[in-house]
GROMACS .gro file of C-alpha atoms in nm:
model
  150
    1UNK     CA    1  11.373   9.507  12.176
    2UNK     CA    2  11.213   9.188  12.049
    3UNK     CA    3  10.910   9.082  11.857
    4UNK     CA    4  10.752   8.884  11.677
    5UNK     CA    5  10.583   9.168  11.525
    6UNK     CA    6  10.551   9.516  11.507
    7UNK     CA    7  10.248   9.793  11.432
    8UNK     CA    8  10.223  10.160  11.392
    9UNK     CA    9   9.917  10.370  11.526
   10UNK     CA   10   9.982  10.670  11.263
   11UNK     CA   11   9.859  11.061  11.410
   12UNK     CA   12   9.777  11.310  11.195
   13UNK     CA   13   9.851  11.684  11.302
   14UNK     CA   14   9.448  11.691  11.344
   15UNK     CA   15   9.470  11.404  11.643
   16UNK     CA   16   9.278  11.147  11.358
   17UNK     CA   17   9.449  10.795  11.439
   18UNK     CA   18   9.425  10.550  11.098
   19UNK     CA   19   9.333  10.210  11.169
   20UNK     CA   20   9.263   9.936  10.885
   21UNK     CA   21   9.004   9.712  10.803
   22UNK     CA   22   9.234   9.336  10.736
   23UNK     CA   23   9.100   9.172  10.453
   24UNK     CA   24   8.848   8.844  10.521
   25UNK     CA   25   9.067   8.539  10.468
   26UNK     CA   26   9.054   8.143  10.562
   27UNK     CA   27   9.319   8.100  10.791
   28UNK     CA   28   9.416   8.455  10.936
   29UNK     CA   29   9.338   8.456  11.313
   30UNK     CA   30   9.292   8.813  11.235
   31UNK     CA   31   9.054   8.792  10.882
   32UNK     CA   32   8.822   9.113  10.901
   33UNK     CA   33   8.952   9.247  11.223
   34UNK     CA   34   8.980   9.670  11.281
   35UNK     CA   35   9.383   9.646  11.359
   36UNK     CA   36   9.658   9.958  11.305
   37UNK     CA   37   9.906   9.845  10.974
   38UNK     CA   38  10.193   9.624  11.113
   39UNK     CA   39  10.264   9.257  11.066
   40UNK     CA   40  10.556   8.982  11.142
   41UNK     CA   41  10.915   9.047  11.152
   42UNK     CA   42  11.139   8.966  10.869
   43UNK     CA   43  11.489   8.833  10.889
   44UNK     CA   44  11.732   9.049  11.036
   45UNK     CA   45  11.458   9.315  11.052
   46UNK     CA   46  11.431   9.512  11.422
   47UNK     CA   47  11.087   9.576  11.545
   48UNK     CA   48  11.058   9.919  11.374
   49UNK     CA   49  11.221   9.839  11.046
   50UNK     CA   50  10.889   9.611  11.073
   51UNK     CA   51  10.690   9.851  11.183
   52UNK     CA   52  10.791  10.043  10.904
   53UNK     CA   53  10.765   9.815  10.611
   54UNK     CA   54  10.457   9.701  10.701
   55UNK     CA   55  10.272  10.024  10.693
   56UNK     CA   56  10.465  10.114  10.361
   57UNK     CA   57  10.294   9.762  10.258
   58UNK     CA   58   9.935   9.847  10.394
   59UNK     CA   59   9.886  10.198  10.344
   60UNK     CA   60  10.157  10.338  10.172
   61UNK     CA   61  10.305  10.592  10.402
   62UNK     CA   62  10.586  10.648  10.593
   63UNK     CA   63  10.521  10.790  10.903
   64UNK     CA   64  10.787  10.926  11.150
   65UNK     CA   65  10.839  10.744  11.438
   66UNK     CA   66  10.833  10.881  11.743
   67UNK     CA   67  10.764  10.714  12.050
   68UNK     CA   68  10.790  10.335  12.122
   69UNK     CA   69  10.443  10.276  12.296
   70UNK     CA   70  10.551   9.943  12.455
   71UNK     CA   71  10.486   9.550  12.388
   72UNK     CA   72  10.170   9.421  12.360
   73UNK     CA   73   9.984   9.071  12.292
   74UNK     CA   74   9.736   8.940  12.051
   75UNK     CA   75   9.496   8.783  12.255
   76UNK     CA   76   9.414   8.461  12.011
   77UNK     CA   77   9.796   8.440  12.035
   78UNK     CA   78   9.927   8.516  12.413
   79UNK     CA   79  10.285   8.440  12.301
   80UNK     CA   80  10.313   8.640  12.032
   81UNK     CA   81  10.540   8.980  12.119
   82UNK     CA   82  10.426   9.268  11.939
   83UNK     CA   83  10.582   9.610  11.982
   84UNK     CA   84  10.378   9.869  11.905
   85UNK     CA   85  10.488  10.251  11.773
   86UNK     CA   86  10.327  10.592  11.770
   87UNK     CA   87  10.416  10.736  11.350
   88UNK     CA   88  10.324  11.103  11.272
   89UNK     CA   89  10.184  11.243  10.970
   90UNK     CA   90  10.151  11.639  10.876
   91UNK     CA   91   9.847  11.557  10.684
   92UNK     CA   92   9.571  11.284  10.606
   93UNK     CA   93   9.673  11.136  10.306
   94UNK     CA   94   9.473  10.896  10.101
   95UNK     CA   95   9.585  10.562  10.197
   96UNK     CA   96   9.706  10.333   9.896
   97UNK     CA   97   9.600  10.021  10.076
   98UNK     CA   98   9.761   9.672   9.981
   99UNK     CA   99   9.460   9.463   9.851
  100UNK     CA  100   9.565   9.149   9.921
  101UNK     CA  101   9.579   9.215  10.285
  102UNK     CA  102   9.373   9.540  10.352
  103UNK     CA  103   8.999   9.596  10.294
  104UNK     CA  104   8.998   9.958  10.411
  105UNK     CA  105   9.156  10.192  10.592
  106UNK     CA  106   8.948  10.407  10.776
  107UNK     CA  107   9.082  10.785  10.981
  108UNK     CA  108   8.950  10.773  11.287
  109UNK     CA  109   8.848  11.104  11.488
  110UNK     CA  110   8.896  10.951  11.864
  111UNK     CA  111   8.609  11.166  11.989
  112UNK     CA  112   8.314  10.960  11.793
  113UNK     CA  113   8.450  10.677  11.943
  114UNK     CA  114   8.111  10.472  12.149
  115UNK     CA  115   8.326  10.326  12.459
  116UNK     CA  116   8.265  10.035  12.627
  117UNK     CA  117   8.426   9.867  12.877
  118UNK     CA  118   8.676   9.657  12.665
  119UNK     CA  119   8.623   9.780  12.248
  120UNK     CA  120   8.541  10.085  12.103
  121UNK     CA  121   8.264  10.128  11.791
  122UNK     CA  122   8.311  10.371  11.559
  123UNK     CA  123   8.070  10.399  11.212
  124UNK     CA  124   7.958  10.020  11.338
  125UNK     CA  125   8.342   9.884  11.310
  126UNK     CA  126   8.430   9.711  11.663
  127UNK     CA  127   8.770   9.798  11.810
  128UNK     CA  128   8.878   9.528  12.046
  129UNK     CA  129   9.123   9.338  12.143
  130UNK     CA  130   9.469   9.417  12.154
  131UNK     CA  131   9.394   9.690  11.924
  132UNK     CA  132   9.167   9.817  12.168
  133UNK     CA  133   9.443   9.795  12.463
  134UNK     CA  134   9.669  10.006  12.212
  135UNK     CA  135   9.486  10.285  12.105
  136UNK     CA  136   9.275  10.259  12.526
  137UNK     CA  137   9.710  10.371  12.591
  138UNK     CA  138   9.711  10.612  12.342
  139UNK     CA  139   9.451  10.801  12.445
  140UNK     CA  140   9.425  10.792  12.763
  141UNK     CA  141   9.840  10.830  12.843
  142UNK     CA  142   9.770  11.112  12.548
  143UNK     CA  143  10.061  11.012  12.322
  144UNK     CA  144   9.947  11.098  12.028
  145UNK     CA  145   9.957  11.477  12.141
  146UNK     CA  146  10.339  11.426  11.979
  147UNK     CA  147  10.191  11.452  11.656
  148UNK     CA  148   9.989  11.724  11.689
  149UNK     CA  149  10.305  11.972  11.736
  150UNK     CA  150  10.357  12.205  11.498
   0.00000   0.00000   0.00000
């Protein structure tokens, strides 16, 4: 289960999904994008350890990992293998964001997503690229239902 980076799709028991807006920074190819908590693997970490560490760092929570969603590749870094996980939390929390990397964290209601051919919109935010593909799989394959169980 190799990866260069990992992300977690955090879903609350009521079905809302956590996304972050990345900080705008020079030389960051994903600057200002809507994304899932995650980042690059460090040292001898496993992919799931990377995803959990990054989630704790970026939004201050350690969700329960329940599913390996698969491998994805960013549009602007097609050689970067990113492993995506589904993580569940019992309650929505107020994210404690890492201000040097994250501008904001937003709980989205999938029913309020405006769907276009290769992107979603939510309250004026554009979700596209790899984040769109991961979210589309989570919704279409109903992976999020794992987190709705009592």
